[in-house]
Short mmCIF file of C-alpha atoms in Angstrom, two decimals:
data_model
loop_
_atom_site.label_atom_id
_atom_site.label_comp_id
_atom_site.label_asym_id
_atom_site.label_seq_id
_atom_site.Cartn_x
_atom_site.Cartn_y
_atom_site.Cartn_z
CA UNK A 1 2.04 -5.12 19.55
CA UNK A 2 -0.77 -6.54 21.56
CA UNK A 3 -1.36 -9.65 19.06
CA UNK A 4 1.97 -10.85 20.28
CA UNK A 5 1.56 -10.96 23.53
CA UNK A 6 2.32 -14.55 25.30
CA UNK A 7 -0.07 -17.47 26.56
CA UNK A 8 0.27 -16.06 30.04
CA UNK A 9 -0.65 -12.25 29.25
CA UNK A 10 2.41 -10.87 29.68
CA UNK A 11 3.06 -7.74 27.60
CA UNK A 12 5.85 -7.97 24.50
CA UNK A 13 9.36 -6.51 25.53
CA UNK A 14 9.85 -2.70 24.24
CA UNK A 15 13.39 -1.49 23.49
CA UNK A 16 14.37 1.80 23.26
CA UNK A 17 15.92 3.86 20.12
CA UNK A 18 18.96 2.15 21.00
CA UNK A 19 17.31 -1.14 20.14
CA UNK A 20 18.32 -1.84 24.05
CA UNK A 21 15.43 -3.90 26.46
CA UNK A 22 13.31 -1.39 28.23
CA UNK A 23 12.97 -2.24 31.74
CA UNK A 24 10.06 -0.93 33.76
CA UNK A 25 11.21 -1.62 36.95
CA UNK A 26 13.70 1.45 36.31
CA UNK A 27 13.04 4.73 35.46
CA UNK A 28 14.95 5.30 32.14
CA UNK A 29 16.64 8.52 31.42
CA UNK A 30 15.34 8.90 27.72
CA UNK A 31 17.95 10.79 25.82
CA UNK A 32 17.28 14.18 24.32
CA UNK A 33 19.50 15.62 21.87
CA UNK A 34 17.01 18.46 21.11
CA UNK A 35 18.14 22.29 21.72
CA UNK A 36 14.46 23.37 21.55
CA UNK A 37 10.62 22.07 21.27
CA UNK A 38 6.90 23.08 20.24
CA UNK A 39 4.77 21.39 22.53
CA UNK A 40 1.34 23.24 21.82
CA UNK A 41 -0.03 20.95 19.94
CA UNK A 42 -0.53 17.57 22.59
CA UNK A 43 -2.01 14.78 19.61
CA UNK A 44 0.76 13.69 16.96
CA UNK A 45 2.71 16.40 15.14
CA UNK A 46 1.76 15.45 11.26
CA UNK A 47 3.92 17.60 9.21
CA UNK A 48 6.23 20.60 9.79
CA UNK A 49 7.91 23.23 7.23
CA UNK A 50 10.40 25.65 7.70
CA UNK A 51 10.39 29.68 6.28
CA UNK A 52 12.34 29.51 2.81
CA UNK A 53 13.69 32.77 3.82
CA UNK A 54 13.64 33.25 7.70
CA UNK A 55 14.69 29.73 8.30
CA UNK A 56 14.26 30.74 12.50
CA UNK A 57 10.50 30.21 11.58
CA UNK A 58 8.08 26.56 11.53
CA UNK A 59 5.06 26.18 11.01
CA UNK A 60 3.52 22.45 12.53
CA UNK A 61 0.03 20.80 11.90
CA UNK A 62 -1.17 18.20 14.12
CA UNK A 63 -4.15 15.90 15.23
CA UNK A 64 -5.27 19.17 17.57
CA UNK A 65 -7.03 20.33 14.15
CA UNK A 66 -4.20 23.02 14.48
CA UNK A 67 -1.40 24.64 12.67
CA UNK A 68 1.23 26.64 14.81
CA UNK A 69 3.85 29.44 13.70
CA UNK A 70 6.64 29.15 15.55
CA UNK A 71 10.73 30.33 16.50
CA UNK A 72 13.22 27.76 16.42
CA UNK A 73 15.55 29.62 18.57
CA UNK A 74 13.20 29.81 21.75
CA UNK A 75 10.16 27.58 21.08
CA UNK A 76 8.17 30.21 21.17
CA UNK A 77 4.70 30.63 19.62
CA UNK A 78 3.88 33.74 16.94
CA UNK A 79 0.68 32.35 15.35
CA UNK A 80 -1.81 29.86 15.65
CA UNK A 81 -4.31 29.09 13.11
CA UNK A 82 -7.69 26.96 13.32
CA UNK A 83 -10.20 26.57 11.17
CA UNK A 84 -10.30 23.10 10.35
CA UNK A 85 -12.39 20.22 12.26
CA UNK A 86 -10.16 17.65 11.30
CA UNK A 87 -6.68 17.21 11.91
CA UNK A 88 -4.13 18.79 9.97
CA UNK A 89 -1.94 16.50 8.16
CA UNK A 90 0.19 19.22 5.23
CA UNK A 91 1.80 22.60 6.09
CA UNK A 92 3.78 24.41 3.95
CA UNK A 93 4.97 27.92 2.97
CA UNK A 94 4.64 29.33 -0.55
CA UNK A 95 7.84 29.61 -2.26
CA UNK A 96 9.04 33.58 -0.74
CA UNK A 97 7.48 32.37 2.37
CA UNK A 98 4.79 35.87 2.24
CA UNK A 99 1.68 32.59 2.75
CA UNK A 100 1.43 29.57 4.89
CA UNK A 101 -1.04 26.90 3.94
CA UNK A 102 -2.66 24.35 5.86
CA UNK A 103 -4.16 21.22 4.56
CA UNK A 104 -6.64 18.93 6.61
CA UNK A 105 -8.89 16.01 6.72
CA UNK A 106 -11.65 18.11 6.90
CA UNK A 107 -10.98 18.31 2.83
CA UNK A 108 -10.38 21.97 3.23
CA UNK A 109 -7.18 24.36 2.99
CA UNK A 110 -6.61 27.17 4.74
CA UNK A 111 -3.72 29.93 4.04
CA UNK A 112 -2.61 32.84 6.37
CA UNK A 113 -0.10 35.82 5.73
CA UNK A 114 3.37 33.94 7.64
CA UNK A 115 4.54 37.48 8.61
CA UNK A 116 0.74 39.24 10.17
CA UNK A 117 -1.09 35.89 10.76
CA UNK A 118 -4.16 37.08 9.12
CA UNK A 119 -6.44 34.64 7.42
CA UNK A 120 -6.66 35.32 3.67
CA UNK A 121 -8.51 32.24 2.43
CA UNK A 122 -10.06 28.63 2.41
CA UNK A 123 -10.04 26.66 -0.73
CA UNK A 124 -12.60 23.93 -1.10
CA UNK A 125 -12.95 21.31 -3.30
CA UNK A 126 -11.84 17.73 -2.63
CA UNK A 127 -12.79 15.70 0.46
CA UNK A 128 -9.42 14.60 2.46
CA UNK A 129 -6.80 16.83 1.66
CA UNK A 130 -3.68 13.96 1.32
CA UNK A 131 -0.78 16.45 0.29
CA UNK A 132 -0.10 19.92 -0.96
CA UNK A 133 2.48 21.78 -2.81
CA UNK A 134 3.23 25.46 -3.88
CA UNK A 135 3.92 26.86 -7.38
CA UNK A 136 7.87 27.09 -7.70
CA UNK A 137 7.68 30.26 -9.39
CA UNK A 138 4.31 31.74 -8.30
CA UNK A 139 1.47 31.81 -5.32
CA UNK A 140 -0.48 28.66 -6.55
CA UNK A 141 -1.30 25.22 -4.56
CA UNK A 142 -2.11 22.53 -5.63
CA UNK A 143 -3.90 20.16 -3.19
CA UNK A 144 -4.34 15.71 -4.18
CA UNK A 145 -7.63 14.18 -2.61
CA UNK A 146 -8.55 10.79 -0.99
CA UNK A 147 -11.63 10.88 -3.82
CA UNK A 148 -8.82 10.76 -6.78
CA UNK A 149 -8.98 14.42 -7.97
CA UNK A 150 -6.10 17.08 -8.11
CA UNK A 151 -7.13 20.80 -7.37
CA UNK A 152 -5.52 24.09 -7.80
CA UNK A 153 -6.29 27.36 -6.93
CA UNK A 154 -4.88 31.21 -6.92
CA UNK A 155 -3.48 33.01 -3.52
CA UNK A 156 -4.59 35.23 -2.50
CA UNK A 157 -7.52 35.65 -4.12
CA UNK A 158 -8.65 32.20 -3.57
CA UNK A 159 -9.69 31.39 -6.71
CA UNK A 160 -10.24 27.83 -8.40
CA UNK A 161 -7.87 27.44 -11.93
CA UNK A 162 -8.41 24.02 -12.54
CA UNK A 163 -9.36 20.34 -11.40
CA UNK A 164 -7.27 17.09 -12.73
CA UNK A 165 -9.66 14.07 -12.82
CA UNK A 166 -7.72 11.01 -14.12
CA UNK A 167 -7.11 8.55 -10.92
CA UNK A 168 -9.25 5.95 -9.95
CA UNK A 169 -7.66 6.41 -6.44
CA UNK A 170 -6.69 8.36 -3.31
CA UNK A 171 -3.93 10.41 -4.89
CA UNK A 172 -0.78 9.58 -2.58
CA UNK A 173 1.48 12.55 -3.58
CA UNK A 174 1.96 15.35 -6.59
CA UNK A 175 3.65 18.46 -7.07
CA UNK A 176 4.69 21.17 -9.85
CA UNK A 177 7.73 19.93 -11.80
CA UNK A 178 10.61 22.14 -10.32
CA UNK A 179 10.47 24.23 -13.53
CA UNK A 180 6.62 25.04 -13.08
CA UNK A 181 5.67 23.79 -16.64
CA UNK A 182 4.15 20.42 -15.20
CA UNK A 183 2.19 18.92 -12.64
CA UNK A 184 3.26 14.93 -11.98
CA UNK A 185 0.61 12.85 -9.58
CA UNK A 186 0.39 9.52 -8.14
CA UNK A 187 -2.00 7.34 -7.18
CA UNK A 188 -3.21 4.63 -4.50
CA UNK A 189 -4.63 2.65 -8.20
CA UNK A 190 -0.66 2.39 -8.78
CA UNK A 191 -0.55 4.90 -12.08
CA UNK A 192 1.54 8.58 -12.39
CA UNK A 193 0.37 11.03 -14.47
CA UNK A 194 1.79 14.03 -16.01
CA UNK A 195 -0.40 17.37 -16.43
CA UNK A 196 -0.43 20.49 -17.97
CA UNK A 197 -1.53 22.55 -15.66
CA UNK A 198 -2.90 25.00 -18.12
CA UNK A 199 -5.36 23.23 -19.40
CA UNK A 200 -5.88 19.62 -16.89
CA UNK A 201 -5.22 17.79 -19.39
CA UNK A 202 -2.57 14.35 -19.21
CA UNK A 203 0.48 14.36 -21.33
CA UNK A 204 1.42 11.15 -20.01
CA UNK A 205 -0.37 8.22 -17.70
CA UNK A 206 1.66 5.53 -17.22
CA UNK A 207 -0.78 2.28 -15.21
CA UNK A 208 -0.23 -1.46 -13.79
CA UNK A 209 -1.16 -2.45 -17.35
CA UNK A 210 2.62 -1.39 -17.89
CA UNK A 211 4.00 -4.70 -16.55
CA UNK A 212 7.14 -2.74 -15.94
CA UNK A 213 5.31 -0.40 -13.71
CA UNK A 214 4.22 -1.02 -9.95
CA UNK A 215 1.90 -3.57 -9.06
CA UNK A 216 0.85 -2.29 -5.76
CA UNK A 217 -0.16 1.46 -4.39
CA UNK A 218 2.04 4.21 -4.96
CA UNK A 219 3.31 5.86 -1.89
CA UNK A 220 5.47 8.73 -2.87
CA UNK A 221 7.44 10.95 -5.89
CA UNK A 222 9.93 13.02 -6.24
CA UNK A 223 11.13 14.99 -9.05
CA UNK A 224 14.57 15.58 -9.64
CA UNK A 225 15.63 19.50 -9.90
CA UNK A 226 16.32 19.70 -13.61
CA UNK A 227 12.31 18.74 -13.96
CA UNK A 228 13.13 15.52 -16.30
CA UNK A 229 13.26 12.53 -14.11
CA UNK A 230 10.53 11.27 -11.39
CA UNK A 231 10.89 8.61 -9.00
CA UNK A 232 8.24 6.40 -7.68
CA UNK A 233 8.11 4.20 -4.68
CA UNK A 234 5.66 1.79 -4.22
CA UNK A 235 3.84 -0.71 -1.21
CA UNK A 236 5.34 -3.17 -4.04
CA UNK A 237 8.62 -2.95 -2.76
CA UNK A 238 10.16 -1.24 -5.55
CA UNK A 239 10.64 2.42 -7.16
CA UNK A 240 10.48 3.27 -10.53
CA UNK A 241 12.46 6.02 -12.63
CA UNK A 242 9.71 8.01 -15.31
CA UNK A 243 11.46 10.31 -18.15
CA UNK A 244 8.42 13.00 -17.36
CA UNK A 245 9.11 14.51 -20.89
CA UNK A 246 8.47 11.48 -22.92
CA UNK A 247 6.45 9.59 -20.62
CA UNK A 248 9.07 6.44 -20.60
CA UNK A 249 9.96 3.87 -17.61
CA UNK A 250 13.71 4.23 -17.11
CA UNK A 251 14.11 1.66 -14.69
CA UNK A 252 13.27 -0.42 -11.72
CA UNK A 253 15.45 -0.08 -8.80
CA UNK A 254 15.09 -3.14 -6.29
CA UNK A 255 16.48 -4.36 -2.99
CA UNK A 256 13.78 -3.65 -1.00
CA UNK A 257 11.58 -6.64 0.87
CA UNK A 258 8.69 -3.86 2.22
CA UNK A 259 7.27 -1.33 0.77
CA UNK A 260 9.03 1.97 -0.39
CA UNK A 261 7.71 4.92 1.91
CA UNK A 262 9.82 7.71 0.80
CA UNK A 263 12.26 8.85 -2.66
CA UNK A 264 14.34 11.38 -3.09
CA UNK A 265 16.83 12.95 -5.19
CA UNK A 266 19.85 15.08 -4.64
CA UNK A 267 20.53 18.09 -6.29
CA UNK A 268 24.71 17.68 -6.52
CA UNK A 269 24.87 13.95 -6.79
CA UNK A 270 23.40 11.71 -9.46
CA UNK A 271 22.14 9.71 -6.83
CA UNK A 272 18.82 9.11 -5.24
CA UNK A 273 17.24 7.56 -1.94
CA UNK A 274 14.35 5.10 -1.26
CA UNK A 275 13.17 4.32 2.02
CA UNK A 276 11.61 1.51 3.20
CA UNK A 277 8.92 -0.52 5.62
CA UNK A 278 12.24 -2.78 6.02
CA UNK A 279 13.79 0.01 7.70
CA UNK A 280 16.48 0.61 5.08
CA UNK A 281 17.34 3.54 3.31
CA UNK A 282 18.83 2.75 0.39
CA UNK A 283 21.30 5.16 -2.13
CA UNK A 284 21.21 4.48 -5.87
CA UNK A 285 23.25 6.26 -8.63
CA UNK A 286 20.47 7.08 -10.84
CA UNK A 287 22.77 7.03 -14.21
CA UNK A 288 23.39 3.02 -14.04
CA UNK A 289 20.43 1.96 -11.55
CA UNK A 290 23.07 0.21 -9.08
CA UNK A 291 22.94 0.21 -5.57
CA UNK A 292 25.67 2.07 -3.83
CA UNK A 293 25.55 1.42 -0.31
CA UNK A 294 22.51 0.93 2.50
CA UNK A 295 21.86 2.99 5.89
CA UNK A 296 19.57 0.82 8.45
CA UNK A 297 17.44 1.99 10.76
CA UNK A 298 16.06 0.14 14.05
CA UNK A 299 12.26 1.22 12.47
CA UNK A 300 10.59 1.67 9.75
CA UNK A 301 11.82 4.43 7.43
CA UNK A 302 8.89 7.56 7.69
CA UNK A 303 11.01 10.03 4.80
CA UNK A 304 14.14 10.76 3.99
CA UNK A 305 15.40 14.25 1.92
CA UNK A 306 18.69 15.26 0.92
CA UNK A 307 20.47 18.25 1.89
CA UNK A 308 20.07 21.20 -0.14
CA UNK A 309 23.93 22.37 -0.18
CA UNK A 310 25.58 18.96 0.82
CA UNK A 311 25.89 15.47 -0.32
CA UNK A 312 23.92 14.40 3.21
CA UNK A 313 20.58 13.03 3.53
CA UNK A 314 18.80 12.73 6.49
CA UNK A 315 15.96 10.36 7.57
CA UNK A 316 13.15 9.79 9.85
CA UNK A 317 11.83 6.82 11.44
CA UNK A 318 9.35 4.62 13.66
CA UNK A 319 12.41 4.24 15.51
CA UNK A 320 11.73 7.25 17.00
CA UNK A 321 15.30 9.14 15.61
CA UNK A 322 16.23 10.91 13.22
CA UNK A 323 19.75 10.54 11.70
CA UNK A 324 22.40 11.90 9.18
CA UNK A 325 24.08 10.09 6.41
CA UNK A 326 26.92 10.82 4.30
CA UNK A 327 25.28 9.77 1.04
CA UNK A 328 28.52 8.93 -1.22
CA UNK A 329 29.02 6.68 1.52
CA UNK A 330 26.31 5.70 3.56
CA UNK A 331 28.09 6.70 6.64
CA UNK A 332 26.66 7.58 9.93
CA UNK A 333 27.01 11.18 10.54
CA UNK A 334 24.35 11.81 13.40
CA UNK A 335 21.68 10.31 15.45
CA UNK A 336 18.85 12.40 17.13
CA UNK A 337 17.12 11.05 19.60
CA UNK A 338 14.50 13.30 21.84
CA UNK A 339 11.00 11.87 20.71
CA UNK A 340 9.06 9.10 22.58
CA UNK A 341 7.41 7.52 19.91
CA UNK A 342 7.52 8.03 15.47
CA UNK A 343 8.84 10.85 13.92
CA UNK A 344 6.45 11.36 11.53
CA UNK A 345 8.29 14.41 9.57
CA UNK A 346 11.45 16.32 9.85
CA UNK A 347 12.71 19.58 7.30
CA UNK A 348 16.27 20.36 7.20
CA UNK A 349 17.69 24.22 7.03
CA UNK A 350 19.12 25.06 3.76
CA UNK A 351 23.06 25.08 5.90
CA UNK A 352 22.47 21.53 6.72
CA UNK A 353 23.02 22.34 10.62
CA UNK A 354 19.56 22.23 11.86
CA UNK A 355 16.56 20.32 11.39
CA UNK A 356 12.95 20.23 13.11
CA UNK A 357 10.98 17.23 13.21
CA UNK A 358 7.04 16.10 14.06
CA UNK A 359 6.22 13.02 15.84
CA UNK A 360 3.02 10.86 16.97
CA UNK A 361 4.40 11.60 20.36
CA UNK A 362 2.90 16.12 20.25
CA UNK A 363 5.91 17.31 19.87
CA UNK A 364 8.13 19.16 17.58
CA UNK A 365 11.59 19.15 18.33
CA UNK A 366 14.89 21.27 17.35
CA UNK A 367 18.07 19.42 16.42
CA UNK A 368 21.12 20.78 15.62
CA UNK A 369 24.42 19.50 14.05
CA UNK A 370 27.40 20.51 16.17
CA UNK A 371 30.61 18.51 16.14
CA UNK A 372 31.40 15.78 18.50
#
């Protein structure tokens, strides 16, 4: 960083992913594990997604105001869809992959037919568009706002079914409850609050007043896949486990000293993941709160997601890599390296073997696990 440059001007030393000295007198070889790239887009890649059913297929949305559809296998481009005059920060395909959505700055979202490209709508509503998320079951999206309110519309007629008004803040993340039934949200005003989505109304709100509860903004949720658990991180340092069904804090897991960027849980394990600021991922066995082992990153921790079909997770980070963990242990199991600067998102094939990631540097690069 500039502010800690010396007295005399001179510039702070860089390292690479390696954590090694960069020296500028040499030209450095930067390693690239990739087997493929998407290189359209030329401002930072914010988000990527990959077809629930065609997993050959991504879709990326970047700073260029700009969504792509593209192959895995040859980096090459099927769609691209504008629209928005801001960049595009959330892609994602419904849950039989038939729509891809777009969600932007510009407050809008836009969704296409993944198979034809053609435009079939634009949903308006909140200002900046911070997240969206399908329907499980069903071709509805939800979309959280930087102005506090939750919307959610029909596909493909566009139509508006309801708006959640309950945070006093940006809303950070949200998403249907894996079961459909319920709708949980977080906030930047550090309260979570379950819906029905039928009619918008809260079943639960838990606040700060809880002194149990976060102190600080709320950064992310997840949901574990039997719909009864949520987990919270927070710029406080800490995550929080929520019983969505009676509204009750579980727990407080802690070990952090930054704030938490990213949860998750796995679907075989009863463990889950927080990531941090600190650059530590950290597994927890969710049934007695304890701290299993760590992973450490050189960076910052961006997200972290467990496999679907493995106990693996896999993270990104400022460090510019993304990497492989055995999550029952906390071993290593891969490094990527390929991007020049943060990778901002990554999304894993359902087999495990390949992921696709985003990064500040305008790419979007193809990994792939092969043995050593």
């Amino acid at each position: 960083m500039e502010e800690d440059d010396d007295e005399n001007g001179e510039e702070a030393q860089e390292y690479d992913a390696d954590g090694n000295p960069v020296d500028d007198d040499e030209m450095v070889e930067l390693q690239d594990d990739s087997v493929q790239g998407f290189f359209t887009h030329k401002e930072p890649v914010y988000d990527v997604a990959l077809h629930p059913v065609h997993q050959n297929i991504a879709v990326s949305g970047g700073g260029d105001d700009k969504s792509y559809l593209w192959r895995l296998y040859d980096g090459e481009q099927l769609y691209e869809f504008g629209g928005h005059s801001d960049s595009v920060t959330q892609v994602a395909f419904s849950v039989d992959g038939t729509y891809v959505a777009s969600g932007s700055m510009d407050g809008k979202v836009r969704v296409w037919k993944s198979e034809t490209g053609e435009f079939v709508c634009e949903l308006e509503g909140p200002d900046e568009v911070v997240w969206i998320n399908w329907h499980p079951k069903g071709n509805i999206i939800l979309a959280g706002a930087t102005d506090s309110s939750v919307w959610m519309w029909a596909v493909p007629s566009g139509a508006f079914m309801n708006v959640f008004n309950g945070h006093s803040g940006p809303v950070t993340s949200g998403m249907f409850t894996p079961d459909g039934k319920k709708i949980v949200t977080v906030s930047e005003d550090a309260s979570l609050i379950v819906w029905d989505p039928k009619t918008a109304s809260a079943v639960h709100r838990i606040t700060s007043e809880d002194a149990r509860f976060h102190s600080d903004v709320i950064t992310c949720l997840a949901i574990n896949k039997e719909s009864t658990l949520a987990m919270t991180g927070s710029a406080d340092g800490t995550a929080k486990l929520v019983n969505i069904h009676s509204g009750n804090i579980l727990g407080s897991f802690e070990n952090h000293t930054d704030a938490v960027e990213t949860v998750s849980f796995s679907d075989h394990l009863n463990l889950a993941a927080t990531g941090s600021l600190d650059g530590r991922l950290n597994i927890w066995d969710v049934q007695t709160m304890q701290l299993r082992t760590t992973c450490e990153h050189k960076g910052p921790i961006i997200k972290a997601q467990w496999h679907k079909t493995q106990p693996l997770i896999t993270s990104c980070s400022a460090d510019r890599s993304v990497q492989v963990w055995d999550g029952r242990t906390g071993q290593n199991l891969k490094i990527w390296l390929g991007h020049q600067d943060a990778v901002l998102s990554f999304a894993m094939t359902d087999d495990g073997l390949t992921c696709v990631t985003g990064s500040d540097d305008g790419c979007a690069l193809v990994f792939r696990m092969v043995d050593n």
